mmCIF file of C-alpha atoms in Angstrom:
data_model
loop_
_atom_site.group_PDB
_atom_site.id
_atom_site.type_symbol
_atom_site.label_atom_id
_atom_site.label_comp_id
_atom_site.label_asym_id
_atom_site.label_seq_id
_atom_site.Cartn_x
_atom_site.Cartn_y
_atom_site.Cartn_z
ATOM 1 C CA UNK I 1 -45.999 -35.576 89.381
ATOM 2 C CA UNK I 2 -47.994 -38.230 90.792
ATOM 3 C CA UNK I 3 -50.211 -35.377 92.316
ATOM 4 C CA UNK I 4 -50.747 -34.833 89.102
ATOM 5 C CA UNK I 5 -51.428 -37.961 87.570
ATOM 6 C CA UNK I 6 -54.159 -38.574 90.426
ATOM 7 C CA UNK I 7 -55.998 -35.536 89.169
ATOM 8 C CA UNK I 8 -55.975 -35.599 85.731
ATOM 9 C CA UNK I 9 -57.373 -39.223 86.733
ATOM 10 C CA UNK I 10 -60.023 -37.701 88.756
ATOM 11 C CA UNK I 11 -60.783 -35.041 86.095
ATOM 12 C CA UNK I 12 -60.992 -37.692 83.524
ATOM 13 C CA UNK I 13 -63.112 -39.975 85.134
ATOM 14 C CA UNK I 14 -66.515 -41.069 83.495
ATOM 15 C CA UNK I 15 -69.299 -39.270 85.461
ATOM 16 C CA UNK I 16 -71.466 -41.994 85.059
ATOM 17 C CA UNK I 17 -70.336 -43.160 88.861
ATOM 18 C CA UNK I 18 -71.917 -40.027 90.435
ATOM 19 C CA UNK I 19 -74.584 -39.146 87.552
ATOM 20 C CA UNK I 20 -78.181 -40.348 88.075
ATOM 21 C CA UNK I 21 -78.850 -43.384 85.886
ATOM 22 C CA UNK I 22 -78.526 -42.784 82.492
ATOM 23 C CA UNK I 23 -82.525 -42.334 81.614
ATOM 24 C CA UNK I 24 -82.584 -39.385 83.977
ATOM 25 C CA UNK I 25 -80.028 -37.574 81.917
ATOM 26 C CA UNK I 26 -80.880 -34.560 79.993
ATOM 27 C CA UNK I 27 -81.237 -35.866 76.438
ATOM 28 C CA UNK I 28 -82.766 -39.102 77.702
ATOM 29 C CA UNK I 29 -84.983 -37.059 79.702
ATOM 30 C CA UNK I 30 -86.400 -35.481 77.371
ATOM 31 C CA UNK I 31 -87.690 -38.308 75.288
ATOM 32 C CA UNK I 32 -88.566 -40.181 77.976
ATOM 33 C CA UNK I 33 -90.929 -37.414 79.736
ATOM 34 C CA UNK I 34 -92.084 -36.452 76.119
ATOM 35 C CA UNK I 35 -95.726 -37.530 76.955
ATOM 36 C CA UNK I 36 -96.114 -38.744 80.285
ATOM 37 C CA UNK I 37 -97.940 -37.415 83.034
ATOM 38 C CA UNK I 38 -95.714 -35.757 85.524
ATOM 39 C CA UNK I 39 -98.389 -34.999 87.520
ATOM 40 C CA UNK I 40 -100.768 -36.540 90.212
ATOM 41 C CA UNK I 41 -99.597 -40.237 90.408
ATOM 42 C CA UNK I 42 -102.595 -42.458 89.785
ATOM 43 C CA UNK I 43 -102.391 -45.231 92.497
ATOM 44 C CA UNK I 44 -105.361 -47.508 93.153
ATOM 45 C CA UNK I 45 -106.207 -46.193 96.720
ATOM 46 C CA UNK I 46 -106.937 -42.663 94.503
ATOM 47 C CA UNK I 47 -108.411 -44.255 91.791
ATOM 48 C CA UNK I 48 -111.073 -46.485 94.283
ATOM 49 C CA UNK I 49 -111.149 -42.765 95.711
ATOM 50 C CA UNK I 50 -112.601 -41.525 92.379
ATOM 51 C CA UNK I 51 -115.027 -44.143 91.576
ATOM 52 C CA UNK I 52 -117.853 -42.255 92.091
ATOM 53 C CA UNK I 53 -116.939 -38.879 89.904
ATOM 54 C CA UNK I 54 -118.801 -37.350 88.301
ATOM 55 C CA UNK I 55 -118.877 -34.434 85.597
ATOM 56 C CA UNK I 56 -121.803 -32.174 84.646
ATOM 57 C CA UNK I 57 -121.737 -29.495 81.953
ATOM 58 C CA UNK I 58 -124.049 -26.416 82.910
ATOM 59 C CA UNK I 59 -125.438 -24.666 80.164
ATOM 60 C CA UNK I 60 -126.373 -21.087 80.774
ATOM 61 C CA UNK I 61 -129.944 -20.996 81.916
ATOM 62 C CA UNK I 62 -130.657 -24.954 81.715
ATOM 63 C CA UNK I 63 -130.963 -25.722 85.404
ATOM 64 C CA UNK I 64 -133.059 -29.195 84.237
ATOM 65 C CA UNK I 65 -130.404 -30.205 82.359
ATOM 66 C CA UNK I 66 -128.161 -30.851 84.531
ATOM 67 C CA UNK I 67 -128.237 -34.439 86.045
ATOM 68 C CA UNK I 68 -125.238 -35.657 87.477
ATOM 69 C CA UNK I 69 -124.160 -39.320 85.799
ATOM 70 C CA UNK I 70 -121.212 -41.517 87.208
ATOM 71 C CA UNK I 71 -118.342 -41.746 85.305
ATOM 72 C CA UNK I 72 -115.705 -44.077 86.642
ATOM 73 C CA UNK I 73 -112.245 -44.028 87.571
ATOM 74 C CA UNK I 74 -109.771 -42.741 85.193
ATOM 75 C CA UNK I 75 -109.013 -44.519 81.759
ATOM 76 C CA UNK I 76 -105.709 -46.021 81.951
ATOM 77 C CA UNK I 77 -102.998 -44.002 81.459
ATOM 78 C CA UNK I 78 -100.329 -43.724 78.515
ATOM 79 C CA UNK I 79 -97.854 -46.967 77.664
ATOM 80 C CA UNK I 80 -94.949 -44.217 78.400
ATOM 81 C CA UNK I 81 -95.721 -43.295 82.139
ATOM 82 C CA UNK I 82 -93.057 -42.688 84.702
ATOM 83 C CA UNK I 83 -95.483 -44.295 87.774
ATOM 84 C CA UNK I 84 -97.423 -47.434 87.690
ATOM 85 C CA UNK I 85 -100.553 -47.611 85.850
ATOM 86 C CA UNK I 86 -103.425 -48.471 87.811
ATOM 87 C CA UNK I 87 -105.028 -51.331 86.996
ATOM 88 C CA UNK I 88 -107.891 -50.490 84.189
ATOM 89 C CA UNK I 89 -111.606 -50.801 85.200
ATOM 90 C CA UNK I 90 -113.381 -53.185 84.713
ATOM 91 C CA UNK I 91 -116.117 -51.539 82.457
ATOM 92 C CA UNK I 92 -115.365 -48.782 80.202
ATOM 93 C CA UNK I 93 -116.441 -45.447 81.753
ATOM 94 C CA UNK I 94 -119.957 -43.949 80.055
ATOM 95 C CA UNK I 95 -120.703 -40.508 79.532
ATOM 96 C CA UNK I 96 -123.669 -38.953 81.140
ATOM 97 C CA UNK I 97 -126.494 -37.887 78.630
ATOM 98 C CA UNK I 98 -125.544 -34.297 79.108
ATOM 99 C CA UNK I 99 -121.935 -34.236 78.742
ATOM 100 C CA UNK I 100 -122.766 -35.946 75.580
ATOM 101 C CA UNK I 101 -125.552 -33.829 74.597
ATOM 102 C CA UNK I 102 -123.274 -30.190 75.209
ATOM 103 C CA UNK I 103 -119.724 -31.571 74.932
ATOM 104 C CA UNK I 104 -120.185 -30.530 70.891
ATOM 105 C CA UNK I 105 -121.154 -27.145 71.677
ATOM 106 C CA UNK I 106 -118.860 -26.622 74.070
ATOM 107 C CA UNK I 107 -116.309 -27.669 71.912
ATOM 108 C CA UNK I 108 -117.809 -25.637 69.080
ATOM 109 C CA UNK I 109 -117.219 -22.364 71.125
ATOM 110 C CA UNK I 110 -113.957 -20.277 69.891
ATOM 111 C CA UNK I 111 -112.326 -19.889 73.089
ATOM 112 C CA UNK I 112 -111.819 -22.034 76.229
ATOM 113 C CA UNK I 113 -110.050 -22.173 79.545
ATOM 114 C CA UNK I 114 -109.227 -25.065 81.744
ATOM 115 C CA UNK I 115 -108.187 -25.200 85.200
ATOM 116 C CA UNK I 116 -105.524 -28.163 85.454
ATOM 117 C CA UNK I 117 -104.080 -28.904 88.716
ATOM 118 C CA UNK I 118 -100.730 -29.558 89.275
ATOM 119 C CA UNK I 119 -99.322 -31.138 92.639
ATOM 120 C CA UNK I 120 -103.104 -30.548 93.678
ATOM 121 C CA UNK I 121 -102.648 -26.558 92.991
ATOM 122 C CA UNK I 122 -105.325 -24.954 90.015
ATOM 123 C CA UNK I 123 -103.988 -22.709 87.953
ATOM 124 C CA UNK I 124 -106.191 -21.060 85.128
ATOM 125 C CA UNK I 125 -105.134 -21.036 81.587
ATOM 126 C CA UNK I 126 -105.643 -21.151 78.347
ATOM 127 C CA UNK I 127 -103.746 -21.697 75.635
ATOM 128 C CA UNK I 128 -100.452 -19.267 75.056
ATOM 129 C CA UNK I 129 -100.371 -18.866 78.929
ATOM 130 C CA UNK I 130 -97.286 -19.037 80.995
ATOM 131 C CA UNK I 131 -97.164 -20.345 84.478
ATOM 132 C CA UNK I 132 -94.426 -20.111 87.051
ATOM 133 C CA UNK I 133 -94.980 -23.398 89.051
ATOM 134 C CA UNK I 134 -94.066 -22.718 92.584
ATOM 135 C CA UNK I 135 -91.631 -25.601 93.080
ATOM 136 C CA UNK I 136 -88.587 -26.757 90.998
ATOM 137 C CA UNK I 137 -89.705 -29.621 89.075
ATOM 138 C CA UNK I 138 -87.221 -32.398 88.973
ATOM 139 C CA UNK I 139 -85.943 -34.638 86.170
ATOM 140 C CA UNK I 140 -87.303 -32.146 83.215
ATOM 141 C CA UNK I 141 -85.380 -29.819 80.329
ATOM 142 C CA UNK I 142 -86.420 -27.159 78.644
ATOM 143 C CA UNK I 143 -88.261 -28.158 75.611
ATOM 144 C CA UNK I 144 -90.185 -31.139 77.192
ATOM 145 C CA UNK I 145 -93.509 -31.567 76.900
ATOM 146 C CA UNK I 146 -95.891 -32.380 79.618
ATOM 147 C CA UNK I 147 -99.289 -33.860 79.135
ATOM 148 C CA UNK I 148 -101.668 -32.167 81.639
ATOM 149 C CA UNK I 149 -104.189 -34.775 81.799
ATOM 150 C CA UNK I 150 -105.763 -33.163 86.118
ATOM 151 C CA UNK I 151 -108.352 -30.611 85.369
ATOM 152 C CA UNK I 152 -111.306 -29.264 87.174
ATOM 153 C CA UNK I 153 -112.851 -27.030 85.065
ATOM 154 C CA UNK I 154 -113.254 -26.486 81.108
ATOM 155 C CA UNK I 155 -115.122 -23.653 80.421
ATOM 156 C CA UNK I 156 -115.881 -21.267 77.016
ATOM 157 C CA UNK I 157 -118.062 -18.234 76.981
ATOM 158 C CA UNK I 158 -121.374 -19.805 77.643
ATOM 159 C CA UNK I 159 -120.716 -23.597 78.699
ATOM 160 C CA UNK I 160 -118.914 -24.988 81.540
ATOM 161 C CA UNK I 161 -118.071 -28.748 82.006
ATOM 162 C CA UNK I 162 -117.359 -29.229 86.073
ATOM 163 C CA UNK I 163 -115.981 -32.350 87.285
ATOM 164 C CA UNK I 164 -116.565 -33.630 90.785
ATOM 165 C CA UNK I 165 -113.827 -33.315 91.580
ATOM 166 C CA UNK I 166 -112.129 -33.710 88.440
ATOM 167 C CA UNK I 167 -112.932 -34.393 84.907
ATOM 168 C CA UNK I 168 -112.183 -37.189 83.126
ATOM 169 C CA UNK I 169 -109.250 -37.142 81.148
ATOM 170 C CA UNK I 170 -110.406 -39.016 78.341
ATOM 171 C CA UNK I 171 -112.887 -35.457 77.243
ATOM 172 C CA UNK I 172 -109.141 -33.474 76.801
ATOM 173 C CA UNK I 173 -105.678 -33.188 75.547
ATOM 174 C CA UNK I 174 -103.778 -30.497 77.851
ATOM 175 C CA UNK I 175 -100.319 -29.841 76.966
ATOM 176 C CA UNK I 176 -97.687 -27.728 78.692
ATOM 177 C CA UNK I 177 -93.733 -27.168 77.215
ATOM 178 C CA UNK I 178 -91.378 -26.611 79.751
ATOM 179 C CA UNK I 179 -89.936 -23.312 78.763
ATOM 180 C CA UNK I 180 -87.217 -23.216 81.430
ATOM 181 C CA UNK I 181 -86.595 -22.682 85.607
ATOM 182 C CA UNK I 182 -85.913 -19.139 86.830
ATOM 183 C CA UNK I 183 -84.568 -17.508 89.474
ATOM 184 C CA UNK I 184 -85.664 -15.210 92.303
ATOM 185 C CA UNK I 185 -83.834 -12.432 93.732
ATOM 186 C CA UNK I 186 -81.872 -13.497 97.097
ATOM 187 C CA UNK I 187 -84.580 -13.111 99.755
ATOM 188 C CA UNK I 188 -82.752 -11.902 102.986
ATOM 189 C CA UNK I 189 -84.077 -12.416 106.589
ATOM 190 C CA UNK I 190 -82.676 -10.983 109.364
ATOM 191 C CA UNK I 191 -82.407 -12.758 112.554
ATOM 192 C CA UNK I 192 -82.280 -10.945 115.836
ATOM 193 C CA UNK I 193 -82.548 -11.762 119.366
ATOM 194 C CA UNK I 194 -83.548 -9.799 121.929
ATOM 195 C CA UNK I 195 -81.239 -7.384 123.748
ATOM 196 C CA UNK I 196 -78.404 -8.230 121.339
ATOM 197 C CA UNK I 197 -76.739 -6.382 119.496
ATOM 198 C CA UNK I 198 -75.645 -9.229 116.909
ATOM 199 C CA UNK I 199 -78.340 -9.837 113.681
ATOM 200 C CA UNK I 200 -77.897 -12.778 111.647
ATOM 201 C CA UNK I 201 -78.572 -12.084 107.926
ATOM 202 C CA UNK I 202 -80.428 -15.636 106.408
ATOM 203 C CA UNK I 203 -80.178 -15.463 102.522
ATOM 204 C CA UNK I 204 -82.390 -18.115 100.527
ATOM 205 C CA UNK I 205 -82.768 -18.282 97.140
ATOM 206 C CA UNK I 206 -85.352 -20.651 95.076
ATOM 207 C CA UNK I 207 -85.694 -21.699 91.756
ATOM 208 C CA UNK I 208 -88.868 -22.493 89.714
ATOM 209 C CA UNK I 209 -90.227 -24.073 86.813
ATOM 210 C CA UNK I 210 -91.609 -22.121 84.220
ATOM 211 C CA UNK I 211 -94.133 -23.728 81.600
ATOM 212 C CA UNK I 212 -96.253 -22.603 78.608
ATOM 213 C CA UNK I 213 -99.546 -24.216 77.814
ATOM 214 C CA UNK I 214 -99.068 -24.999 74.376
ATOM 215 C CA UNK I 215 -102.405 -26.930 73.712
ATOM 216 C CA UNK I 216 -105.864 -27.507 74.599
ATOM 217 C CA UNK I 217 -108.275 -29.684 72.576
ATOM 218 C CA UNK I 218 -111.668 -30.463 73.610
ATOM 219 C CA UNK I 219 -112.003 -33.800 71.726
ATOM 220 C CA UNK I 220 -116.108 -35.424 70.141
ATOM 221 C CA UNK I 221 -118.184 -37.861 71.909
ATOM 222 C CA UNK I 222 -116.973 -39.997 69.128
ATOM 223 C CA UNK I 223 -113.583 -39.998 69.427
ATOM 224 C CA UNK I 224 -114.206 -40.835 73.150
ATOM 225 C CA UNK I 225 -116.225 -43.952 72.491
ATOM 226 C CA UNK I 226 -114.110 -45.228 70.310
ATOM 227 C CA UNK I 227 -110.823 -45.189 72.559
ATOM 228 C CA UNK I 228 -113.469 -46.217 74.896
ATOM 229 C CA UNK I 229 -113.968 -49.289 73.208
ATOM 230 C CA UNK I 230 -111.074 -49.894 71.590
ATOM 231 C CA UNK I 231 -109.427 -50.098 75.568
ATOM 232 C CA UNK X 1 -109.548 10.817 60.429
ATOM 233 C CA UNK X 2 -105.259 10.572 61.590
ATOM 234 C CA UNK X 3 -103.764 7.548 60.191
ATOM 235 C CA UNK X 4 -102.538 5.542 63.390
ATOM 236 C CA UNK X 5 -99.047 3.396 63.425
ATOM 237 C CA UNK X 6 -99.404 -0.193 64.136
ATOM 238 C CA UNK X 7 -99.074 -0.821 68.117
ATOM 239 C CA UNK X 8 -97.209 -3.995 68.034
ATOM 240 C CA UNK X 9 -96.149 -6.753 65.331
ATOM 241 C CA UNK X 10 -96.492 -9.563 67.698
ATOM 242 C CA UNK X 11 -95.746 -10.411 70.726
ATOM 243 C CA UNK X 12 -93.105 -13.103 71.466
ATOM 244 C CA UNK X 13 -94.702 -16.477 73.352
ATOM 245 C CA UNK X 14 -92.263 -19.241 73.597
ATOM 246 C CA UNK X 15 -93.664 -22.542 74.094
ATOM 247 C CA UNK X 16 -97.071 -21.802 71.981
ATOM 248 C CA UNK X 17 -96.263 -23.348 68.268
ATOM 249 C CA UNK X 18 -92.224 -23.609 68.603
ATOM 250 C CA UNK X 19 -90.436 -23.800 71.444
ATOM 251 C CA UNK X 20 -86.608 -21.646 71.111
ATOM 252 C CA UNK X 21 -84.165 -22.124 73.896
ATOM 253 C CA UNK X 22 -83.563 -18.686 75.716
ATOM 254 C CA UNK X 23 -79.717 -19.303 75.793
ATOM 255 C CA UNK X 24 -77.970 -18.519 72.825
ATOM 256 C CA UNK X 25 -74.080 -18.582 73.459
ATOM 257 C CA UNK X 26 -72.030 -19.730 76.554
ATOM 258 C CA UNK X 27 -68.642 -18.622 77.350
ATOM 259 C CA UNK X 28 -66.423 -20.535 79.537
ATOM 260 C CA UNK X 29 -62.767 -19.114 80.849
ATOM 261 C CA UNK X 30 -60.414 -20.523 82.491
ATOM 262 C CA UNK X 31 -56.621 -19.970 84.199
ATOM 263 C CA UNK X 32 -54.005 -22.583 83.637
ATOM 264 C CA UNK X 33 -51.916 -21.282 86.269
ATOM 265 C CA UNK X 34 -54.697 -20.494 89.095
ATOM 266 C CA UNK X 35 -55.753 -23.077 91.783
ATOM 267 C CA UNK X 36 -59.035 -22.173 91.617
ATOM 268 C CA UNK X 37 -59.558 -22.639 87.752
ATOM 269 C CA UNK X 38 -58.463 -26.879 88.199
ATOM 270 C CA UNK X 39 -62.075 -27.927 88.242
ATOM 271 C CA UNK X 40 -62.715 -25.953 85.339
ATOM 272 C CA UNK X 41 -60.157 -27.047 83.267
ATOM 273 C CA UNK X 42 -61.120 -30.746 84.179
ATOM 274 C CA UNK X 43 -65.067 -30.011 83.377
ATOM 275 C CA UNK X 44 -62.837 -28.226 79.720
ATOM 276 C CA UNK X 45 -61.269 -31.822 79.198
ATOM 277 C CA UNK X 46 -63.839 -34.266 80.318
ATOM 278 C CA UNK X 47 -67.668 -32.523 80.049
ATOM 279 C CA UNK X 48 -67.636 -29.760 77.934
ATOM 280 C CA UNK X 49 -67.542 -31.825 74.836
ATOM 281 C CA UNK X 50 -70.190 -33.983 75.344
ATOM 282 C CA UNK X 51 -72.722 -30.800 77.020
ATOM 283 C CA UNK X 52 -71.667 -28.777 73.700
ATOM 284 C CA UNK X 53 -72.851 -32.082 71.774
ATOM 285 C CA UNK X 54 -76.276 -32.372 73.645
ATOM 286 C CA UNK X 55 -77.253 -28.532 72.692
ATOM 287 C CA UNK X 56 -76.487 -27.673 69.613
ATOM 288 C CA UNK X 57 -78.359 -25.059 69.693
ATOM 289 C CA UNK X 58 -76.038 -23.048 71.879
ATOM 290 C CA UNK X 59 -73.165 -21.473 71.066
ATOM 291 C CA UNK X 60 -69.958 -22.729 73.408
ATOM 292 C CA UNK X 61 -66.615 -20.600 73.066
ATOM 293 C CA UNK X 62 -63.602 -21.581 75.438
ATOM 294 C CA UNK X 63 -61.150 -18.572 76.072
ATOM 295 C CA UNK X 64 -58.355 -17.870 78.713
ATOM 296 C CA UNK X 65 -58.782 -15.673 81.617
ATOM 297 C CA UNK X 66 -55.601 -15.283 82.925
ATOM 298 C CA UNK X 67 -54.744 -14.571 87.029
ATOM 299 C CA UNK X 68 -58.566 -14.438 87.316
ATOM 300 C CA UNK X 69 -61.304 -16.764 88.259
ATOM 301 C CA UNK X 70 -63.027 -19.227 86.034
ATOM 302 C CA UNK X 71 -66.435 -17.734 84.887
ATOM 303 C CA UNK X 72 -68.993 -19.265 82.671
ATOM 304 C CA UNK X 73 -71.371 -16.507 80.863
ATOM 305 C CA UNK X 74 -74.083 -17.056 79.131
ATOM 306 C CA UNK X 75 -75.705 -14.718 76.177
ATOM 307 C CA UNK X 76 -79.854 -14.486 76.143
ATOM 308 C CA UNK X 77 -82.136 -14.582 73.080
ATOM 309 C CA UNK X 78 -83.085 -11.210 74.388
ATOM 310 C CA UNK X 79 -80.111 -9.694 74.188
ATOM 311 C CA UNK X 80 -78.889 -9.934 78.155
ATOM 312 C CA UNK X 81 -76.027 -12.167 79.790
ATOM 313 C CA UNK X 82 -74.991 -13.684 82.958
ATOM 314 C CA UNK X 83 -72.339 -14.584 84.558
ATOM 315 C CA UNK X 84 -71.080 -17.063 87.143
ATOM 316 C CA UNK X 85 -68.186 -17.631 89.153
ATOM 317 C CA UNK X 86 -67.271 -21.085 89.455
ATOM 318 C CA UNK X 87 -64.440 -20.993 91.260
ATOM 319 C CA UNK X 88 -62.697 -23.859 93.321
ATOM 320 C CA UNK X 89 -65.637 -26.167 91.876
ATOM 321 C CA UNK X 90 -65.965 -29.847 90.565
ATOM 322 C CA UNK X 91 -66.253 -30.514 86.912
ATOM 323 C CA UNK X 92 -69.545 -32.129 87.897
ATOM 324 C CA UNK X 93 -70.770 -28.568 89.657
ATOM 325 C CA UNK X 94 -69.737 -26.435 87.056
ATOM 326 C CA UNK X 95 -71.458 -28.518 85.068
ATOM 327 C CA UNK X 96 -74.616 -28.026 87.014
ATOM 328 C CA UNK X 97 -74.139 -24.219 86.921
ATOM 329 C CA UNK X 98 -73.779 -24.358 83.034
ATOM 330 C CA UNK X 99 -76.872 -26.216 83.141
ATOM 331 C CA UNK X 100 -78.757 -23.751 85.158
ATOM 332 C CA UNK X 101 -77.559 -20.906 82.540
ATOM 333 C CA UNK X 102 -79.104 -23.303 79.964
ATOM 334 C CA UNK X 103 -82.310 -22.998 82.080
ATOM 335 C CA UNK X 104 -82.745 -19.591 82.433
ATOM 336 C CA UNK X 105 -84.281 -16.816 79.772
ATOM 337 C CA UNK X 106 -81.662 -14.193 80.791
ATOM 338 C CA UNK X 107 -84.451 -11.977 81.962
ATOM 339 C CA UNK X 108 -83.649 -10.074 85.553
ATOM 340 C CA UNK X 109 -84.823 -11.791 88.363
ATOM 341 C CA UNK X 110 -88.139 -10.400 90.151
ATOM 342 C CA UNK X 111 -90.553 -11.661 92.469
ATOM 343 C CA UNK X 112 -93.524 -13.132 90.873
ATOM 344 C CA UNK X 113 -96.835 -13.769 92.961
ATOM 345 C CA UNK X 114 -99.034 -14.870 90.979
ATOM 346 C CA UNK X 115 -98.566 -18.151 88.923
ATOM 347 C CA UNK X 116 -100.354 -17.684 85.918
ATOM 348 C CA UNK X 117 -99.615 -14.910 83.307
ATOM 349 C CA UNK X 118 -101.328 -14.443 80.474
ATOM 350 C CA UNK X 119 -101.951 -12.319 77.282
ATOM 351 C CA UNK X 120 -104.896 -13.845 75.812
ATOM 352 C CA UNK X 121 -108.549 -11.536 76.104
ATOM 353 C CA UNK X 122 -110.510 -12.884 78.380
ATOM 354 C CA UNK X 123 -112.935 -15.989 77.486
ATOM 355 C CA UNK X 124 -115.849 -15.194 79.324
ATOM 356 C CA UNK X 125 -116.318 -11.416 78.759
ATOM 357 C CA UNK X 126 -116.782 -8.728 80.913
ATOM 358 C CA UNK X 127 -119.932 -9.324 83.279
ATOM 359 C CA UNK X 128 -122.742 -7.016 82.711
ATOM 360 C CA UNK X 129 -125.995 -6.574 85.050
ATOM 361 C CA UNK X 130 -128.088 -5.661 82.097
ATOM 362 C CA UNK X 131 -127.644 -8.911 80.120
ATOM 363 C CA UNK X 132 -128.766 -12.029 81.085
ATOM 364 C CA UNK X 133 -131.535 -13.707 82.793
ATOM 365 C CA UNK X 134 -131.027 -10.568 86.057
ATOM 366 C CA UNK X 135 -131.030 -11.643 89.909
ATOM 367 C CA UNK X 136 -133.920 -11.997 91.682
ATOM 368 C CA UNK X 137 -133.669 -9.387 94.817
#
């Protein structure tokens, strides 16, 4: 009887002594990761790192247009982040005459890709695309959504805006949903020695993240400026 | 001139507009005689209220499985299930498990190389050598 007591106690005992803390549970999660950046960590030695970035959009046959401009370290990140901010800079980021000059027309263009990096890994997309991260990413629910804010590369049919070596995050809005994590079928190793009979079978199984790019907006030189200023 | 069927209606992309949770309906059985069904009954009494709660968008029956193991199954959007064993486990573990049911789209498992799949034409175009400023040789 008192066997049973002790494990109906056991059974009936609040999980919140071996849960995670309460904002890493799955309904919390998922407004608290609603907008922030999972991704790439901004910390200052990385943003001193990126002082001297710059982007350059390369129209199709205008080699003379393209003159590289500095653009500063990143604008400072969303009020909802789960790492540190880094400290702002000091003066608001300008874009270069050419960025500001083709950023309407590459905008203007019907179609466009990006390459965003996650974890420092590309991966092309565009909009509707689903990617199988190669890791299990921790602390997210199906249904969140990530802002994407690392890219490389936004390109449409006849423009391409590069970053060196990545563009700034203020020129985009890159949003991925987290559509789930998936399984892989049991990989199986087998372990033998040398002049022995005996294998060892090694089975491993992983699972992965899976997200869909849900949306990708190329915002104006305007709109830019004015968060610009407004920071 | 033959008159052609359509091809295809659409073609299903969760994530891009709404996002719809692949798991429609979980099933969880358990033994009150069996050993191996205690944690299970425990996750019944203390967990399963509160994880039925958080989805409402999910189904949750409760049935006995007499002299047999405690199984959770879950029913896809796409019409396939899965099932796991979750015998001689800790309400907390099974309740992992019943989360990773939640996670997955019910599809069979395969390998998967590349990262990046994708429906969409492509945005640049096909490259063509006689369009275009040419290469100088």
């Amino acid at each position: 009887m008192s066997r049973a007591l002790l494990r109906s106690a056991l059974e009936l005992r609040t999980p919140a002594a071996r849960l995670p803390p309460s904002f890493l549970l799955p309904i919390r999660a998922r407004s608290f990761n609603s907008t922030a950046p999972i991704i790439e960590p901004t910390s200052s030695a990385s943003a001193s790192s990126h002082d001297a970035a710059s982007s350059t959009i390369q129209p199709p046959s205008a080699e003379t247009q393209r003159a590289n401009s500095t653009l500063s370290s990143r604008s400072s990140t969303s009020p909802q982040t789960l790492y540190p901010p880094s400290p702002p800079p000091a003066t608001p980021p300008v874009l270069s005459d050419s960025v500001r000059q083709l950023l309407p027309l590459l905008a203007s263009q019907p179609s466009h890709y990006i390459t965003v990096h996650i974890h420092g890994r590309p991966y092309l997309v565009t909009p509707g695309d689903a990617i199988r991260l190669p890791f299990h990413m921790p602390g997210v629910v199906p249904g969140d959504v990530l802002r994407l804010d690392r890219a490389s590369v936004i390109g449409s049919r006849d423009f391409t805006l590069k970053g060196s070596p990545y563009i700034d995050d203020r020129v985009f809005e890159c949003r991925a949903v987290v559509t789930g994590s998936e399984l892989e079928p049991v990989r199986i190793t087998v372990k033998k020695k040398q002049r022995t009979r005996r294998a060892r079978r090694v089975r491993s199984q992983h699972r992965f993240t899976t997200l869909t790019i849900s949306e990708l907006k190329i915002k104006g030189v305007e709109e830019i400026a004015g968060e610009g200023s407004s920071a | 001139m033959t008159v052609k069927a359509l091809k295809a209606l659409s073609t299903g992309r969760n994530g891009l507009g709404a996002f719809i949770l692949q798991c429609k309906k979980m099933d969880f059985h358990f033994c009150d005689w069996a050993g191996s069904s205690r944690g299970m009954n425990g996750f019944i009494k203390s967990q399963l209220a509160k994880f039925a709660a958080a989805h409402p968008q999910i189904e949750v029956t409760v049935s006995p499985r007499p002299s047999r193991h405690p199984i959770i199954v879950g029913h896809y959007v796409n019409g396939q299930s899965r099932s796991l064993c979750v015998k001689n486990m800790q309400p907390l573990e099974i309740l992992k498990m019943a989360e990773s049911l939640r996670d997955t789209n019910g599809e069979k498992l395969k390998r998967i190389n590349k990262p990046v799949s994708s429906i969409n034409p492509s945005v640049r175009g096909v490259w063509s050598p006689y369009h275009g400023n040419g290469m100088a040789v």
